[in-house]
mmCIF file of C-alpha atoms in Angstrom:
data_model
loop_
_atom_site.group_PDB
_atom_site.id
_atom_site.type_symbol
_atom_site.label_atom_id
_atom_site.label_comp_id
_atom_site.label_asym_id
_atom_site.label_seq_id
_atom_site.Cartn_x
_atom_site.Cartn_y
_atom_site.Cartn_z
ATOM 1 C CA MET V 19 71.781 104.978 104.198
ATOM 2 C CA LYS V 20 70.105 106.793 107.034
ATOM 3 C CA ASN V 21 72.077 109.610 108.394
ATOM 4 C CA SER V 22 72.768 107.711 111.805
ATOM 5 C CA LYS V 23 74.391 104.705 110.412
ATOM 6 C CA LEU V 24 76.435 106.797 108.128
ATOM 7 C CA THR V 25 77.843 109.069 110.652
ATOM 8 C CA LEU V 26 78.509 105.712 112.899
ATOM 9 C CA ILE V 27 80.586 104.394 110.159
ATOM 10 C CA ILE V 28 82.286 107.516 109.865
ATOM 11 C CA LEU V 29 83.145 107.633 113.603
ATOM 12 C CA ILE V 30 84.424 104.057 113.347
ATOM 13 C CA LEU V 31 87.014 104.919 110.389
ATOM 14 C CA PHE V 32 87.825 108.104 112.067
ATOM 15 C CA PHE V 33 88.573 106.225 115.179
ATOM 16 C CA PHE V 34 90.892 103.574 113.194
ATOM 17 C CA SER V 35 92.597 106.486 111.286
ATOM 18 C CA GLY V 36 93.621 107.646 114.711
ATOM 19 C CA LEU V 37 94.704 104.312 115.992
ATOM 20 C CA ALA V 38 96.700 103.700 112.721
ATOM 21 C CA SER V 39 98.540 106.558 113.454
ATOM 22 C CA LEU V 40 99.700 106.428 117.037
ATOM 23 C CA ILE V 41 100.766 102.796 115.894
ATOM 24 C CA TYR V 42 102.891 104.451 113.373
ATOM 25 C CA GLU V 43 104.222 106.951 115.951
ATOM 26 C CA VAL V 44 105.472 103.881 118.076
ATOM 27 C CA ILE V 45 106.740 101.784 115.090
ATOM 28 C CA TRP V 46 108.768 105.127 113.748
ATOM 29 C CA ALA V 47 110.255 105.941 117.112
ATOM 30 C CA ARG V 48 111.569 102.617 117.501
ATOM 31 C CA LYS V 49 112.873 102.802 113.685
ATOM 32 C CA LEU V 50 114.232 106.184 114.176
ATOM 33 C CA GLY V 51 115.807 105.204 117.600
ATOM 34 C CA LEU V 52 118.040 103.224 115.720
ATOM 35 C CA VAL V 53 119.061 105.812 113.227
ATOM 36 C CA PHE V 54 119.623 108.641 116.025
ATOM 37 C CA GLY V 55 121.095 106.060 118.366
ATOM 38 C CA THR V 56 119.057 107.490 120.796
ATOM 39 C CA THR V 57 114.910 107.708 121.329
ATOM 40 C CA SER V 58 114.853 111.312 122.741
ATOM 41 C CA TYR V 59 116.084 112.456 119.284
ATOM 42 C CA ALA V 60 113.851 110.137 117.466
ATOM 43 C CA ILE V 61 110.636 111.094 119.710
ATOM 44 C CA SER V 62 111.550 115.183 119.212
ATOM 45 C CA THR V 63 111.794 114.285 115.630
ATOM 46 C CA ILE V 64 108.644 112.344 115.181
ATOM 47 C CA LEU V 65 106.552 114.930 117.391
ATOM 48 C CA ALA V 66 107.685 117.757 115.259
ATOM 49 C CA VAL V 67 107.135 116.134 111.954
ATOM 50 C CA PHE V 68 103.521 114.803 113.074
ATOM 51 C CA MET V 69 102.634 118.586 114.090
ATOM 52 C CA ALA V 70 103.953 119.936 111.197
ATOM 53 C CA GLY V 71 102.325 116.783 108.959
ATOM 54 C CA LEU V 72 98.974 117.267 110.732
ATOM 55 C CA ALA V 73 98.875 121.060 110.282
ATOM 56 C CA LEU V 74 99.582 120.918 106.529
ATOM 57 C CA GLY V 75 97.169 118.027 105.768
ATOM 58 C CA SER V 76 94.587 120.018 107.856
ATOM 59 C CA PHE V 77 95.275 123.409 105.710
ATOM 60 C CA LEU V 78 95.748 121.102 102.015
ATOM 61 C CA PHE V 79 92.401 119.214 102.692
ATOM 62 C CA GLY V 80 90.599 121.774 104.303
ATOM 63 C CA ARG V 81 91.106 123.791 101.005
ATOM 64 C CA VAL V 82 90.080 120.584 98.905
ATOM 65 C CA VAL V 83 86.864 119.701 100.799
ATOM 66 C CA ASP V 84 85.591 122.986 100.456
ATOM 67 C CA LYS V 85 85.381 122.373 96.929
ATOM 68 C CA LEU V 86 83.306 119.150 97.256
ATOM 69 C CA LYS V 87 79.619 118.940 96.323
ATOM 70 C CA GLU V 88 78.539 115.376 96.463
ATOM 71 C CA PRO V 89 78.423 113.245 99.674
ATOM 72 C CA LYS V 90 79.888 110.333 97.716
ATOM 73 C CA ASN V 91 83.102 112.443 96.878
ATOM 74 C CA PHE V 92 83.804 113.060 100.485
ATOM 75 C CA LEU V 93 83.601 109.278 101.195
ATOM 76 C CA PHE V 94 85.902 108.873 98.007
ATOM 77 C CA LEU V 95 88.487 111.199 99.412
ATOM 78 C CA ILE V 96 88.259 109.746 102.857
ATOM 79 C CA GLY V 97 89.169 106.358 101.155
ATOM 80 C CA LEU V 98 91.723 107.741 99.429
ATOM 81 C CA LEU V 99 93.585 109.016 102.639
ATOM 82 C CA GLY V 100 93.057 105.933 104.199
ATOM 83 C CA ILE V 101 94.568 103.844 101.434
ATOM 84 C CA GLY V 102 97.397 106.401 101.157
ATOM 85 C CA GLU V 103 98.312 105.698 104.644
ATOM 86 C CA GLY V 104 97.951 101.878 104.446
ATOM 87 C CA THR V 105 100.434 101.816 101.102
ATOM 88 C CA TYR V 106 103.042 104.163 103.075
ATOM 89 C CA ALA V 107 102.898 101.768 105.780
ATOM 90 C CA ILE V 108 103.771 98.833 103.608
ATOM 91 C CA PHE V 109 106.789 100.764 102.264
ATOM 92 C CA THR V 110 107.762 101.707 105.582
ATOM 93 C CA PRO V 111 110.688 99.422 106.296
ATOM 94 C CA SER V 112 112.232 100.163 102.772
ATOM 95 C CA ILE V 113 112.055 103.932 103.621
ATOM 96 C CA PHE V 114 114.150 103.481 106.735
ATOM 97 C CA LYS V 115 116.673 101.365 105.088
ATOM 98 C CA LEU V 116 116.770 104.264 102.533
ATOM 99 C CA ILE V 117 117.256 106.781 105.473
ATOM 100 C CA GLU V 118 120.038 104.298 106.942
ATOM 101 C CA LYS V 119 121.779 104.162 103.527
ATOM 102 C CA LEU V 120 121.931 107.957 102.957
ATOM 103 C CA GLN V 121 122.809 108.486 106.229
ATOM 104 C CA LEU V 122 126.102 105.894 105.692
ATOM 105 C CA ILE V 123 126.788 107.759 102.470
ATOM 106 C CA LEU V 124 126.315 111.459 103.531
ATOM 107 C CA VAL V 125 127.738 110.822 107.217
ATOM 108 C CA GLY V 126 131.513 111.664 105.824
ATOM 109 C CA GLU V 127 130.410 115.143 105.006
ATOM 110 C CA PHE V 128 128.872 115.921 108.384
ATOM 111 C CA THR V 129 131.633 115.944 110.797
ATOM 112 C CA SER V 130 129.967 117.535 113.911
ATOM 113 C CA PRO V 131 127.436 116.304 115.976
ATOM 114 C CA LEU V 132 124.863 119.051 115.475
ATOM 115 C CA ASN V 133 125.411 118.503 111.374
ATOM 116 C CA LEU V 134 124.717 114.802 111.507
ATOM 117 C CA ASN V 135 121.718 115.338 113.773
ATOM 118 C CA LEU V 136 120.395 118.058 111.254
ATOM 119 C CA LEU V 137 120.901 115.569 108.433
ATOM 120 C CA ARG V 138 118.969 112.867 110.217
ATOM 121 C CA PHE V 139 116.311 115.029 111.332
ATOM 122 C CA SER V 140 115.947 116.058 107.909
ATOM 123 C CA LEU V 141 116.148 112.886 106.281
ATOM 124 C CA SER V 142 113.500 111.624 108.590
ATOM 125 C CA PHE V 143 111.380 114.837 107.977
ATOM 126 C CA LEU V 144 111.379 114.030 104.564
ATOM 127 C CA ALA V 145 110.639 110.255 104.958
ATOM 128 C CA LEU V 146 107.604 111.360 107.160
ATOM 129 C CA ILE V 147 105.943 114.274 106.054
ATOM 130 C CA LEU V 148 103.919 112.668 103.399
ATOM 131 C CA PRO V 149 102.039 110.084 105.873
ATOM 132 C CA THR V 150 101.647 112.515 108.515
ATOM 133 C CA THR V 151 99.892 114.931 106.057
ATOM 134 C CA LEU V 152 97.827 112.388 104.908
ATOM 135 C CA CYS V 153 96.717 111.772 108.609
ATOM 136 C CA GLY V 154 96.151 115.279 109.159
ATOM 137 C CA GLY V 155 93.713 115.292 106.135
ATOM 138 C CA THR V 156 90.996 113.148 107.614
ATOM 139 C CA LEU V 157 89.695 115.671 110.404
ATOM 140 C CA PRO V 158 88.607 118.526 107.827
ATOM 141 C CA VAL V 159 87.122 115.934 105.230
ATOM 142 C CA LEU V 160 85.381 114.099 108.133
ATOM 143 C CA SER V 161 84.452 117.074 109.847
ATOM 144 C CA LYS V 162 82.816 118.830 106.676
ATOM 145 C CA PHE V 163 81.217 115.572 105.829
ATOM 146 C CA LEU V 164 79.475 115.560 109.074
ATOM 147 C CA ILE V 165 78.365 119.208 109.140
ATOM 148 C CA ARG V 166 76.819 118.528 105.328
ATOM 149 C CA LEU V 167 74.417 115.926 107.071
ATOM 150 C CA LYS V 168 73.101 118.766 108.940
ATOM 151 C CA GLU V 169 71.571 116.761 111.779
ATOM 152 C CA GLU V 170 72.709 117.590 115.270
ATOM 153 C CA VAL V 171 76.011 119.170 113.709
ATOM 154 C CA GLY V 172 77.556 120.174 117.136
ATOM 155 C CA LYS V 173 76.856 116.755 118.434
ATOM 156 C CA LYS V 174 78.417 114.839 115.707
ATOM 157 C CA PHE V 175 81.417 117.317 115.383
ATOM 158 C CA ALA V 176 82.155 116.983 119.218
ATOM 159 C CA LEU V 177 82.008 113.111 118.670
ATOM 160 C CA LEU V 178 85.391 113.671 116.478
#
C-alpha cells in the first residue's frame, strides 16, 4: 500500500477516534449530571478525568510505541485502542448504573456535601479513567507511525 493511501486511512481513523471521544464526553456529561444532580460538577469531573486520561494514555502508550518496530504492530495497537474504546462504550450504561448504586449504598457514610461530592467524583474518576487513557493513547501511536513512514513528516504530523 502506498504511503499516501495509508496516511489518509490513518487520518480518517484518527478523526473518528476524536469524534468518538467528543461524543463520549457529551454522553458522560448527561449521565454524570444525574449522578451529581448538577451539570457543573459533572462537566468539571469529565474535564478533569479527560485531561488526566489523555496525559496518562500519552505517557503509557508513548513508552509502548517506542518499542515497536514493524508497521503492522502499530496498526494492531491502533486497532486494540479502538476496540477497547468501543467495548467500553457498550458497557457505559451498566457502569453508570453501578456508580448510582454504589453512591446510594455509601451515601449514609458521607453526611457532608463536600464528602458526598468527593465520593461522586472518585467513583466517576475510577469509571472513566480507562476509556480516557485509551483515547490518550491514540495520538502517540499514530504520530510515531507517521514519523516512521519518513515522507513529509512535518506535514503529516501537523494534520493530526
